[in-house]
Coordinates of C-alpha atoms in Angstrom, one line a residue:
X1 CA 27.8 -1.5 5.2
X2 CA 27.2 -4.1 7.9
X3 CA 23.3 -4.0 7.2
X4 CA 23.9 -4.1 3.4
X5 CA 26.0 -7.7 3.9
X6 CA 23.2 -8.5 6.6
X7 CA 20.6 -7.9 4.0
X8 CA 22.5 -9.8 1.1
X9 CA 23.0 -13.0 3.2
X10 CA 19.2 -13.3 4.1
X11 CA 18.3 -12.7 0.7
X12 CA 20.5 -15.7 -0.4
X13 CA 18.8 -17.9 2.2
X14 CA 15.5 -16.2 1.3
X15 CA 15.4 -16.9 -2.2
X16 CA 17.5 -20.4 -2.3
X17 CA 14.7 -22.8 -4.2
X18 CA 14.3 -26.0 -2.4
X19 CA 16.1 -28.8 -4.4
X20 CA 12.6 -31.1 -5.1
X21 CA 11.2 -27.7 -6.4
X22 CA 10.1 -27.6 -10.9
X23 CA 8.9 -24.1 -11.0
X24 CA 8.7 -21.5 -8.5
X25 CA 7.6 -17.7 -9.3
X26 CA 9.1 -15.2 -6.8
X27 CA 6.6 -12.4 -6.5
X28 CA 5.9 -9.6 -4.3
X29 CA 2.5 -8.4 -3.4
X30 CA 2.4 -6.8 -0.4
X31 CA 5.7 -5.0 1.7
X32 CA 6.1 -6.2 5.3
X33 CA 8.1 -6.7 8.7
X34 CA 7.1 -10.0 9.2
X35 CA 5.3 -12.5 7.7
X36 CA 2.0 -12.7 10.0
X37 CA 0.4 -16.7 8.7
X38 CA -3.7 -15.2 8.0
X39 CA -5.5 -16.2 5.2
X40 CA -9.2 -15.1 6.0
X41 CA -10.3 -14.2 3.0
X42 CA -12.8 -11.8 4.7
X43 CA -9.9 -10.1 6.8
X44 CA -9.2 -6.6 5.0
X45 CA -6.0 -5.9 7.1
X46 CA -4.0 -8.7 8.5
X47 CA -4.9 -11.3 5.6
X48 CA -2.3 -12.2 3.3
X49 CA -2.7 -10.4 0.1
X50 CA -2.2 -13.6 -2.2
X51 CA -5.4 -15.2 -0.5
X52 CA -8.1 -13.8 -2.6
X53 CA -7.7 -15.3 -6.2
X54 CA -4.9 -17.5 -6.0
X55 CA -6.5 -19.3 -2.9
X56 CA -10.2 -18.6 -3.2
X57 CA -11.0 -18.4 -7.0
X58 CA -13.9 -15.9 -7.6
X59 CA -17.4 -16.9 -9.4
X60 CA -16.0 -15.0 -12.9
X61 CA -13.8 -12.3 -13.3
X62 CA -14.2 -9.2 -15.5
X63 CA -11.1 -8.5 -17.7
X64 CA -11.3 -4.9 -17.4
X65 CA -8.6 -4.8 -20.4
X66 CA -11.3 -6.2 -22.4
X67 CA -14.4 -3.9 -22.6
X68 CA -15.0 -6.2 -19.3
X69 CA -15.8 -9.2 -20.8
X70 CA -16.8 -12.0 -18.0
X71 CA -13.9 -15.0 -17.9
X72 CA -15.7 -17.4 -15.9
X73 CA -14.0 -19.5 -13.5
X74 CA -16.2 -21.6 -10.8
X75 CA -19.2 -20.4 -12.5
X76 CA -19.6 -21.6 -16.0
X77 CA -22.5 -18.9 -16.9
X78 CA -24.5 -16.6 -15.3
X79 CA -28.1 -15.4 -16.7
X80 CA -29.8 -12.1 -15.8
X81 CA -33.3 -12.6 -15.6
X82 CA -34.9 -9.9 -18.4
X83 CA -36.6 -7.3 -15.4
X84 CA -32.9 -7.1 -14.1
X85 CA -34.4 -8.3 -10.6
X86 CA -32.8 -11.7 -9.9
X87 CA -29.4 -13.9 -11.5
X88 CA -28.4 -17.0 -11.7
X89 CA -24.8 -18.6 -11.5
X90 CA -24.2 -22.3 -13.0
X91 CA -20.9 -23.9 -11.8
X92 CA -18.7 -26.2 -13.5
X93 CA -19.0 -29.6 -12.9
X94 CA -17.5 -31.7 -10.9
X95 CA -16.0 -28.9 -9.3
X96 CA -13.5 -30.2 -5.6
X97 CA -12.1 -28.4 -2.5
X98 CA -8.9 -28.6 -2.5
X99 CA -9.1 -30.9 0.3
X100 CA -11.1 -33.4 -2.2
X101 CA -14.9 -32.9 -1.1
X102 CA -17.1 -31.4 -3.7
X103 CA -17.4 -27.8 -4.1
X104 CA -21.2 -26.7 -4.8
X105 CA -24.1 -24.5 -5.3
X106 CA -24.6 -25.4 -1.6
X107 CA -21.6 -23.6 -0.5
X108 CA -22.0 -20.8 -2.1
X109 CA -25.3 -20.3 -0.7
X110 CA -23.9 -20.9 2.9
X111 CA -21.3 -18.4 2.3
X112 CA -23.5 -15.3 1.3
X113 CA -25.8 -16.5 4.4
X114 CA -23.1 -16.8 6.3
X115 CA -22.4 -13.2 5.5
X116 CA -25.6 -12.2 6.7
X117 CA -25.0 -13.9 9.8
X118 CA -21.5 -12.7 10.0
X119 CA -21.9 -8.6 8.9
X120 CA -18.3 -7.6 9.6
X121 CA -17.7 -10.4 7.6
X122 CA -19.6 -8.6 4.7
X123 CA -16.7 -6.3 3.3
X124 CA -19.1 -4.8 0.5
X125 CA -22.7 -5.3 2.6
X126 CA -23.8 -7.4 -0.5
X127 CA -26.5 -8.2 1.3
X128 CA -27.8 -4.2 1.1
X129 CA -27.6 -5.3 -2.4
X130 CA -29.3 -8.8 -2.4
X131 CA -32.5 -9.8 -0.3
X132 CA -32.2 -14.1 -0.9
X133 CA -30.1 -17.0 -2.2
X134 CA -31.1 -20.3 -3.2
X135 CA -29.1 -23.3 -4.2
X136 CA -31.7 -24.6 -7.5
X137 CA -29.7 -27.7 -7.5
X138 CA -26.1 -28.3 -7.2
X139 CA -24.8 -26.4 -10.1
X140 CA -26.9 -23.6 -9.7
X141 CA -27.5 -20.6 -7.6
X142 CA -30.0 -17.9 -7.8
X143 CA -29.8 -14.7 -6.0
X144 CA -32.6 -12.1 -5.9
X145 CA -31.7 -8.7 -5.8
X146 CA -32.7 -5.9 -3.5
X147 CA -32.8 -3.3 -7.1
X148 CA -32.9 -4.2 -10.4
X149 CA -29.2 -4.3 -11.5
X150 CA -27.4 -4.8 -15.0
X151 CA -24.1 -5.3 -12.6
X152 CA -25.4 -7.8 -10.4
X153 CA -22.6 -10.6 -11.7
X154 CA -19.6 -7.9 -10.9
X155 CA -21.0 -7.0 -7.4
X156 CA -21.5 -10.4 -6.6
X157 CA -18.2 -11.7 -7.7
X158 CA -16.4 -9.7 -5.7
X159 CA -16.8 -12.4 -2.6
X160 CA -14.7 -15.5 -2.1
X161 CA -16.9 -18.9 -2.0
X162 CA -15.7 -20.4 1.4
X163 CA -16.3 -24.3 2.2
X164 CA -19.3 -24.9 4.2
X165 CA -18.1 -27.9 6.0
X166 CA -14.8 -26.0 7.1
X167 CA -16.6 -22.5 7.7
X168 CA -20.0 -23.9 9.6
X169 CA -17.8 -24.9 12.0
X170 CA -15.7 -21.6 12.7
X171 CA -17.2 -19.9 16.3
X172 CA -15.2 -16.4 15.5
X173 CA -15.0 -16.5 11.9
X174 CA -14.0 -12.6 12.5
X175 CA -10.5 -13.5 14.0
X176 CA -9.9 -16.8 12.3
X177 CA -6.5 -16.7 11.1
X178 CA -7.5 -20.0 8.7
X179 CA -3.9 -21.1 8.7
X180 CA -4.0 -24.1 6.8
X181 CA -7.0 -23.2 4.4
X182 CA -9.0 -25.3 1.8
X183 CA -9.9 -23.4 -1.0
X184 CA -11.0 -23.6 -4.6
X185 CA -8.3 -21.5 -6.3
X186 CA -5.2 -22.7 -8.2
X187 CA -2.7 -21.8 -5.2
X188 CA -3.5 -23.3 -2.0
X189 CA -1.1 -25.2 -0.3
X190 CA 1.5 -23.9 2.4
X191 CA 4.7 -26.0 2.7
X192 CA 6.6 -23.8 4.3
X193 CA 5.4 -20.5 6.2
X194 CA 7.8 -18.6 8.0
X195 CA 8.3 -15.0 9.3
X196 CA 10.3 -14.3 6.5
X197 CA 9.3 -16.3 3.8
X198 CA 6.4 -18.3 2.8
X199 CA 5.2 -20.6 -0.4
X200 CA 1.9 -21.3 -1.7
X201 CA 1.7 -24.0 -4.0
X202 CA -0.8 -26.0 -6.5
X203 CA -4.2 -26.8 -5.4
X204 CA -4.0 -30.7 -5.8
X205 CA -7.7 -30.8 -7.2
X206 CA -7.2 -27.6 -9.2
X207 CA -10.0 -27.8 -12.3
X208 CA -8.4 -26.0 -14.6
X209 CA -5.3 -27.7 -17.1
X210 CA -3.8 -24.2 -17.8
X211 CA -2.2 -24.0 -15.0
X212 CA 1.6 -24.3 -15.4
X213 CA 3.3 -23.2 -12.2
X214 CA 3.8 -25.0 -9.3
X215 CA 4.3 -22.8 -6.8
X216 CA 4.6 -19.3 -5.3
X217 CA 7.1 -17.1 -3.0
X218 CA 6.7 -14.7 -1.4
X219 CA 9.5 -13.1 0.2
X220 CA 9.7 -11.1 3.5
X221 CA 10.3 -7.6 2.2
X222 CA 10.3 -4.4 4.1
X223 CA 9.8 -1.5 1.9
X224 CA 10.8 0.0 -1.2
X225 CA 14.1 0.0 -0.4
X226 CA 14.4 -3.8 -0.1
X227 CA 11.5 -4.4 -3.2
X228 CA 14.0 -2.5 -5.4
X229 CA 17.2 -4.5 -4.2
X230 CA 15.1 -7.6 -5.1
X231 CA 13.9 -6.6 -8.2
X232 CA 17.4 -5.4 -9.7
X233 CA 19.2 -8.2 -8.8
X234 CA 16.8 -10.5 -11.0
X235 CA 15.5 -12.3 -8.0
X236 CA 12.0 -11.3 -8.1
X237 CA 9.5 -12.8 -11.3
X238 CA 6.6 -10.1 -10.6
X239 CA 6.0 -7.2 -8.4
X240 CA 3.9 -4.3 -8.2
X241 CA 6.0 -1.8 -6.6
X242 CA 7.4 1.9 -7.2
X243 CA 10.9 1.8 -8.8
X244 CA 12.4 5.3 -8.7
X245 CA 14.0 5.4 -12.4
X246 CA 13.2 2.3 -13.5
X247 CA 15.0 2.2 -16.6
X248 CA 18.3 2.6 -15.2
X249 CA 18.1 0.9 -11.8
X250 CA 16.1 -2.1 -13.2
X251 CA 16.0 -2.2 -17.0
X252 CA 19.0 -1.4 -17.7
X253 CA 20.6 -4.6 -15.7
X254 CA 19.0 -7.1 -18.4
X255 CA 17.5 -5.2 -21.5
X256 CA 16.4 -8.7 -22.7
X257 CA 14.4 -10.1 -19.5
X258 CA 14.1 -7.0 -17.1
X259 CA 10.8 -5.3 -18.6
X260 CA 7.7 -3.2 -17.0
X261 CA 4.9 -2.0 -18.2
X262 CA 2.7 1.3 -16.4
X263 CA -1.1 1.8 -17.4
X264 CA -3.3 4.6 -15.5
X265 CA -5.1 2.6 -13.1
X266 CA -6.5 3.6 -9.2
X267 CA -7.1 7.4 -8.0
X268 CA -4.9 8.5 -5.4
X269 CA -6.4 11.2 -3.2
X270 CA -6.1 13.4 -0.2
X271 CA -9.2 12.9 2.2
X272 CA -10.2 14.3 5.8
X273 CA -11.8 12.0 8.1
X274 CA -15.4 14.0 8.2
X275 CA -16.3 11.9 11.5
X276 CA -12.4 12.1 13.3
X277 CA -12.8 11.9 17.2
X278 CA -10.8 15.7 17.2
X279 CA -13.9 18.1 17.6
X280 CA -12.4 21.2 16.2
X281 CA -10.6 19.3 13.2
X282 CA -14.0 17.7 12.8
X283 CA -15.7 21.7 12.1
X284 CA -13.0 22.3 9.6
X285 CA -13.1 19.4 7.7
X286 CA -16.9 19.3 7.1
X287 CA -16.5 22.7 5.7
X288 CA -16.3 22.3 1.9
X289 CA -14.5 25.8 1.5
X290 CA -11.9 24.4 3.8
X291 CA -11.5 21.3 2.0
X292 CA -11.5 23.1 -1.3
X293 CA -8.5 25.3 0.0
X294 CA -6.8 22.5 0.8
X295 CA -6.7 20.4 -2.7
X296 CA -5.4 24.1 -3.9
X297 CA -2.8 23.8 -1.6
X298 CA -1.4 20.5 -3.3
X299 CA 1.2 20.4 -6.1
X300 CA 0.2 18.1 -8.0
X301 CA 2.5 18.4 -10.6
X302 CA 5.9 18.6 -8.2
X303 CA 3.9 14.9 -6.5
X304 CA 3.9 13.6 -10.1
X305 CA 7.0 14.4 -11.6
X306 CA 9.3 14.9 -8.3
X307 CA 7.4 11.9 -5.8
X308 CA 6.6 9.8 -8.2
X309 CA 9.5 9.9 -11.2
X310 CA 6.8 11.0 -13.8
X311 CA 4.9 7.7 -13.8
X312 CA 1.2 9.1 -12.4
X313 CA -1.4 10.0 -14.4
X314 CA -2.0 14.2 -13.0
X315 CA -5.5 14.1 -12.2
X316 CA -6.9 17.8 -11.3
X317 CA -10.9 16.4 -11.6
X318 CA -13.0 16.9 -8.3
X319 CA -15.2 14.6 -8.9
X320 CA -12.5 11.9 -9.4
X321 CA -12.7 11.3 -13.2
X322 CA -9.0 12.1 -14.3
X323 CA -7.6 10.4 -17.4
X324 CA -9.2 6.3 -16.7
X325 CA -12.6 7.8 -16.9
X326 CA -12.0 10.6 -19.1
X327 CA -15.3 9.4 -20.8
X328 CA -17.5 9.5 -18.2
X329 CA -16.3 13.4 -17.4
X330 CA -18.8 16.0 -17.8
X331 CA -17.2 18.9 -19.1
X332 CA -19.7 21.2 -17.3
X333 CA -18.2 19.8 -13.9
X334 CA -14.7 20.7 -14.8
X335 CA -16.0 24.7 -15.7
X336 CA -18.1 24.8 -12.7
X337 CA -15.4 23.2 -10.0
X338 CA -12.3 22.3 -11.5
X339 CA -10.3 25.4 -10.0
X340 CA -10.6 23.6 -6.9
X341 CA -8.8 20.9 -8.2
X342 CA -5.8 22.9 -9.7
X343 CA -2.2 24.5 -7.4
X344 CA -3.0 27.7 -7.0
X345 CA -1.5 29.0 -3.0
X346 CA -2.7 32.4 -3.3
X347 CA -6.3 31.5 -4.2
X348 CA -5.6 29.0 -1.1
X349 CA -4.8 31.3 1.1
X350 CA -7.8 34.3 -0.6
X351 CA -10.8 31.4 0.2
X352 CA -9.2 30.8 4.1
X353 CA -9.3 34.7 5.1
X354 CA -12.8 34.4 3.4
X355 CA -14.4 32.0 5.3
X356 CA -12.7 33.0 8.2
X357 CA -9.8 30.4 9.2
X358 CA -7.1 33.0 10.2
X359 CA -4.2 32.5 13.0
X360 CA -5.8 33.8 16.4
X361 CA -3.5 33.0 19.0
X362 CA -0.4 33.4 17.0
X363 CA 1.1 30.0 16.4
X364 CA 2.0 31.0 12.9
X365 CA -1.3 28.7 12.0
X366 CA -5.2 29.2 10.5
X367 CA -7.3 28.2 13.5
X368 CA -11.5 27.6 13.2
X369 CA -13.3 30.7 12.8
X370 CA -14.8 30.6 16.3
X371 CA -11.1 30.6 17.6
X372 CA -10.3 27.0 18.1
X373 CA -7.3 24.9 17.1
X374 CA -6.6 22.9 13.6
X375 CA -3.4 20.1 13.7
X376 CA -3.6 17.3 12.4
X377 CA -1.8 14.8 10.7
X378 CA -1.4 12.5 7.2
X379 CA -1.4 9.0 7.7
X380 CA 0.4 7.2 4.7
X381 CA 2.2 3.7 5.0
X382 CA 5.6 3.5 6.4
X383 CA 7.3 1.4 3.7
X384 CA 5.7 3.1 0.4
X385 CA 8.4 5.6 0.0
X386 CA 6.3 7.5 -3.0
X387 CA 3.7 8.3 -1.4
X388 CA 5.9 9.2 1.8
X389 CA 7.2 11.8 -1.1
X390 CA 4.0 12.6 -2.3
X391 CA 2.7 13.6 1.5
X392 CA 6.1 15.4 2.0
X393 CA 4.8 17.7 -0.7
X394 CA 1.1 17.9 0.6
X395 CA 2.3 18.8 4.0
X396 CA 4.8 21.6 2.7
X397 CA 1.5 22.8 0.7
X398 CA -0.6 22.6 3.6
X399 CA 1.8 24.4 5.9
X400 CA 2.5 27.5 3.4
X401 CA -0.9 28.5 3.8
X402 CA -1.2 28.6 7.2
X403 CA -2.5 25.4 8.2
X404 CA -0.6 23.0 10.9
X405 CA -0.5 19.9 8.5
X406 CA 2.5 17.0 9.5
X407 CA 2.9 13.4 8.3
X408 CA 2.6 10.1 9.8
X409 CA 3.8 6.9 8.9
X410 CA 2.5 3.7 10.5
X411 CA 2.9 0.1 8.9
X412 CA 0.1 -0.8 5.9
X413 CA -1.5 -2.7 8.2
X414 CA -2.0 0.3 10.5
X415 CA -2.7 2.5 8.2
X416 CA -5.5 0.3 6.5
X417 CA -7.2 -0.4 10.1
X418 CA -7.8 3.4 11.0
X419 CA -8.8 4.0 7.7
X420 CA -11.2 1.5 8.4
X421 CA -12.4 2.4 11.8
X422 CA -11.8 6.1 11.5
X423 CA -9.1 6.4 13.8
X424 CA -7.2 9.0 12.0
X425 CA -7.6 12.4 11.1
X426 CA -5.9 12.7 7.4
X427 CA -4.7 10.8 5.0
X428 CA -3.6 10.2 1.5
X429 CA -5.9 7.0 0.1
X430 CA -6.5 5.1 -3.6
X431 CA -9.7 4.0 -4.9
X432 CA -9.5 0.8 -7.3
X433 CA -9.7 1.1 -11.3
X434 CA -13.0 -0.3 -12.6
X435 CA -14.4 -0.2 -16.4
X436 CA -16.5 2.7 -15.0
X437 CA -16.6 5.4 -12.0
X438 CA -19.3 3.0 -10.8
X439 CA -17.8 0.7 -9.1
X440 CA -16.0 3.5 -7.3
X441 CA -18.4 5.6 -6.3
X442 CA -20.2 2.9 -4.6
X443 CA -17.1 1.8 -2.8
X444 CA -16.1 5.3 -1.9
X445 CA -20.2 6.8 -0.9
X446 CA -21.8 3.5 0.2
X447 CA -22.7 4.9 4.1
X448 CA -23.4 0.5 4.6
X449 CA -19.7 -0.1 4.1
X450 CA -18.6 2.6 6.8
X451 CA -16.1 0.5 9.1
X452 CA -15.7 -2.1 6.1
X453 CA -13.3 -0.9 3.9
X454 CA -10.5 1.6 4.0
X455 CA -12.3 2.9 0.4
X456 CA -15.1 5.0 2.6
X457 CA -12.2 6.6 5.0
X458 CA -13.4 9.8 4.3
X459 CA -16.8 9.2 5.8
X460 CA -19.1 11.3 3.2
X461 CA -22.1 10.2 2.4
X462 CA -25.1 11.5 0.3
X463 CA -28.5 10.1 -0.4
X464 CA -28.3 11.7 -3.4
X465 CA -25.3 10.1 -4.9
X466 CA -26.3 6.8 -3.5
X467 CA -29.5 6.6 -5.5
X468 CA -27.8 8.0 -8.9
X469 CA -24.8 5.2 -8.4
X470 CA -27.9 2.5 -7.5
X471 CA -29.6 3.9 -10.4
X472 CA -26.4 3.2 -12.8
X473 CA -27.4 -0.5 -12.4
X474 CA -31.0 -0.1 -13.5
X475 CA -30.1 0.0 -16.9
X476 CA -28.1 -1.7 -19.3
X477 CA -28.6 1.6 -21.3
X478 CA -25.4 3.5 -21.8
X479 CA -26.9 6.8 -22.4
X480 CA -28.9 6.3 -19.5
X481 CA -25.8 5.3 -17.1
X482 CA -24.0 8.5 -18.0
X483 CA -27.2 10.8 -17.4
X484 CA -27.0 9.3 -13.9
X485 CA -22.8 9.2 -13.7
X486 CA -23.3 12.9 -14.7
X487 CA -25.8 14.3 -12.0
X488 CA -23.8 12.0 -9.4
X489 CA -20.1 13.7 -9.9
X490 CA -21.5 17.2 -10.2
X491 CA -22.4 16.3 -6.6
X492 CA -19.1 15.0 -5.5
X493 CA -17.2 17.9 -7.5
X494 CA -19.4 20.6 -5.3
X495 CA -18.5 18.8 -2.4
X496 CA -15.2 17.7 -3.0
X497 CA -15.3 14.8 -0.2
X498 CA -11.6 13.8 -1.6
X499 CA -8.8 15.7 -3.0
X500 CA -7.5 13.5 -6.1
X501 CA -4.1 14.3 -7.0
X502 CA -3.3 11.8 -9.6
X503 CA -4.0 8.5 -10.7
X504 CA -1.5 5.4 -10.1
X505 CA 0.1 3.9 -12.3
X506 CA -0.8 0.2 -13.1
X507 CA 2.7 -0.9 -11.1
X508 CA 4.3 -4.4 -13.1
X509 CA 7.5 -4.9 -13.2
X510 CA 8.5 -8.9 -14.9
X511 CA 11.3 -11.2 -15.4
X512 CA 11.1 -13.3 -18.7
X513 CA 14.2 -15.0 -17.4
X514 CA 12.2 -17.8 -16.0
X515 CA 8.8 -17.5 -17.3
X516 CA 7.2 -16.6 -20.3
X517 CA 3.4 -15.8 -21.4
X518 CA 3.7 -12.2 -19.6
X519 CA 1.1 -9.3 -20.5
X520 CA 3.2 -7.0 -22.1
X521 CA 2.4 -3.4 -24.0
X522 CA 2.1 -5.0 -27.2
X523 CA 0.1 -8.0 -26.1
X524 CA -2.5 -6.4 -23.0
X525 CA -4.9 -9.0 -23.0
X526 CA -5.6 -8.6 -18.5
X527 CA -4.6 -6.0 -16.0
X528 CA -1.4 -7.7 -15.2
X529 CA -0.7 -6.2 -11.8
X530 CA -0.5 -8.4 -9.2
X531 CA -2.6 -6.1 -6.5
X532 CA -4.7 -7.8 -4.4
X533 CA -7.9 -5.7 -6.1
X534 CA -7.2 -7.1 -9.4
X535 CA -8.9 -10.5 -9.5
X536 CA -7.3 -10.7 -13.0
X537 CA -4.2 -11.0 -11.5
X538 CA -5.5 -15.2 -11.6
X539 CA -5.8 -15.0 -15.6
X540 CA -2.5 -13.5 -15.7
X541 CA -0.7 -16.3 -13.7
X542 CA -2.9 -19.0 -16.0
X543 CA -1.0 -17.2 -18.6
X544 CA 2.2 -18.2 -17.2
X545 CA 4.8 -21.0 -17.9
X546 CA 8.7 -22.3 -16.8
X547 CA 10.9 -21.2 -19.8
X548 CA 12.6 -24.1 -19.6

């Protein structure tokens, strides 16, 4: 009772708006202890998650919602030259910093050349992908492209444009927290940063006049636990968070202004870390009959319906496909390997006496076939209490037949950093939603972004799927794309790298109390989530104004 009260009273002081404040939106991206002040927007762990987008606007974005049509934002236009081999970007004119000085085709040629100077800087090794950039004048920007590639625009807009004459000075641009940043995007100001609250507010020399909101908070909140307690009591505007039974905990306390709205959206997945530093967990997991007895060892069904309330997508594909990218699925994959995607213990068990993982030294568990020991553990974040559930279920799987399976559960921050570095043995991971499985596939089976982003924790890679997912982009060609999509999940079904379980839903929960303009089911015109891998997430808040 005492830590309820505790918890009450902060919120009040959390969440009281200062008195000079016209419109503040409460939102909550990320969960947390404590509010850490980071906003290196090439940092992929201890960054705050509102600095991409809101603080550094990208190039264009590609509303995904709407056959991925570009929205441009710095950039005006871009033009693909006709032998797919080279792109140009024009910006907007007149285009500031928010500190005032003039934002440029120079600085965004000094930031992908900074990249190349700065590789861990480089979280998706664009420059594996480009081979030069020019600034043609100050408006425009030409890159040249290692391939030919009818997706050069989307894989270059995923980097933030940085200022040149902040950045040029920066001697360890890996660990600079960048405090007080100047950027380009709509929300760039901190007033007020503490550990448990902190507000980002209107770029002063913000281009565009949609913008309606004059600042954001974000609130110090733990877990789920806490996220709900906000969200019910009406404090919260947006969130992206699990809500066990939504409609009654949540909906039900305001019919009129307490709505949410779940899509299919990022693939959620069991993976083994083929590279982990345990020797004999390293021989089983590069086994593909071991993995394969594994994903038969998760219910997927008890994950969706008991972990996660209902609200996944079940997703029993190999190759990753499931229900978002349903038309990119080869049915011939599905006959060939989809039993290895499916529940089925017994079979489980049948294919690990087969290949020879059987209990040796009588633990009660499987060991290698040449006698040595298998134990590992899941890694899942501490404050995501569905997927907590959803490994809870996995382990109980895993553990049924035969193999010494148990859970983890550092802090997000954790958990992304050994995914990144490939400190971990196991763990449960989500790739991000894209128009197509290209985008990924070459997140997920690029071997250049190994130690770059938690989305290649698994550590499989294949020449052969690399050159079908390059080969994707050589053609505008739709036909053609899925001839290559086709050849490069047959591989990754055979070899089933990752053990999808189900796909997430699109989490948005919104208050129309305070603001209107919200994507809703009847009016989806952008992914309104607002997860740090949507770059929509910027539309959506252009979208937004004070009721009142």
């Amino acid at each position: 009772m005492k830590k309820s009260i505790l918890w009450a009273a902060t919120a009040l002081t959390l969440f009281a708006a200062p008195a000079m404040a016209q419109s503040i939106l409460t939102v909550n991206i990320e969960p947390a202890t404590t509010w850490v002040r980071n906003f290196n927007p090439f940092n992929q762990t201890s960054a705050r998650q509102s600095t991409l987008d809101f603080i550094y606007e990208p190039l264009v974005v590609f509303n995904r919602f709407d056959d991925n049509k570009p929205v441009f934002r710095l950039a005006e236009s871009f033009k693909l030259a006709d032998d797919l081999k080279s792109i140009e970007f024009k910006l907007r004119p007149n285009l500031k910093w928010s500190d005032g000085k003039p934002l440029t085709a120079t600085d965004v040629k000094f930031t992908y050349d900074y990249l190349k100077k700065f590789p861990a800087l480089d979280f998706v090794s664009i420059w594996t992908f480009i081979t030069g950039v020019e600034a043609i004048d100050g408006q425009t920007v030409r890159f040249t492209l290692a391939n030919p590639s009818s997706l050069a625009a989307e894989q270059l807009a995923q980097l933030p444009i940085v200022p040149e004459h902040i950045w040029k000075d920066i001697a360890e641009p890996v660990t600079f927290a960048n405090e007080t940043p100047v950027g380009s995007g709509p929300m760039t100001e901190i007033p007020r940063f503490t550990g448990q609250t902190y507000d980002q507010c209107r770029n002063p020399h913000y281009w565009d006049a949609a913008l309606k909101i004059d600042c954001m908070r974000f609130p110090q909140l733990a877990d789920n636990n806490q996220i709900l307690t906000a969200t019910a009591s009406g404090t919260l505007d947006w969130g992206v968070s699990f809500i066990p039974d939504i409609e009654n905990v949540y909906v039900a306390k305001d019919p009129e202004h307490y709505h949410f709205w779940y899509s299919p959206s990022s693939m959620v997945a069991f993976l083994f870390n083929q590279e982990t530093a345990n020797e004999n967990n390293r021989k089983a997991f590069n086994d593909v009959k071991f993995r394969r007895a594994a994903s038969m060892a998760l219910d997927r069904g008890t994950m969706v319906d008991v972990a996660g309330y209902g609200y996944p997508t079940l997703n029993e594909d190999p190759a990753g496909m499931g229900e978002l990218y349903k038309s990119w699925a080869d049915p011939s994959v599905a006959t060939d390997f989809g039993t290895y995607g499916k529940y089925d213990a017994e079979a489980a068990k049948a294919l690990l006496d087969e290949a020879g993982y059987v209990d040796k030294d009588g633990d009660g568990f499987r060991d290698n076939p040449d006698g040595s020991k298998i134990s590992f553990s899941i890694i899942v974040p501490s404050s995501w209490t569905d997927w907590i559930d959803t490994v809870t279920i996995a382990v109980e799987g895993l553990q049924a037949v035969g193999l010494d399976a148990k859970i983890e559960t550092p802090e997000e921050a954790v958990w992304t950093g050994n995914l990144i570095n490939g400190t971990f043995d196991a763990a449960i991971n989500s790739l991000p939603a894209s128009a197509s499985p290209y985008y990924p596939y070459k997140r997920a089976f690029s071997a250049s972004d190994k130690g770059k982003t938690r989305f290649t924790a698994q550590r499989w890679f294949n020449d052969d799927v690399e050159k079908l997912v390059t080969e994707f982009t050589h053609t505008a060609d739709l036909a053609k794309q899925k001839e290559a999509m086709n050849k490069a999940q047959r591989i990754v079904a055979e070899n089933m790298p990752m053990m999808p379980v189900f796909n997430n839903p699109n989490w948005y929960q919104y208050n129309t109390k305070r603001f209107k303009g919200w994507v809703t089911a009847e009016t989806p015109f952008v992914n309104p989530s607002i997860s740090r891998t949507n770059p929509a997430r910027l539309l959506h808040l252009l979208a937004l104004e004070p009721v009142n």
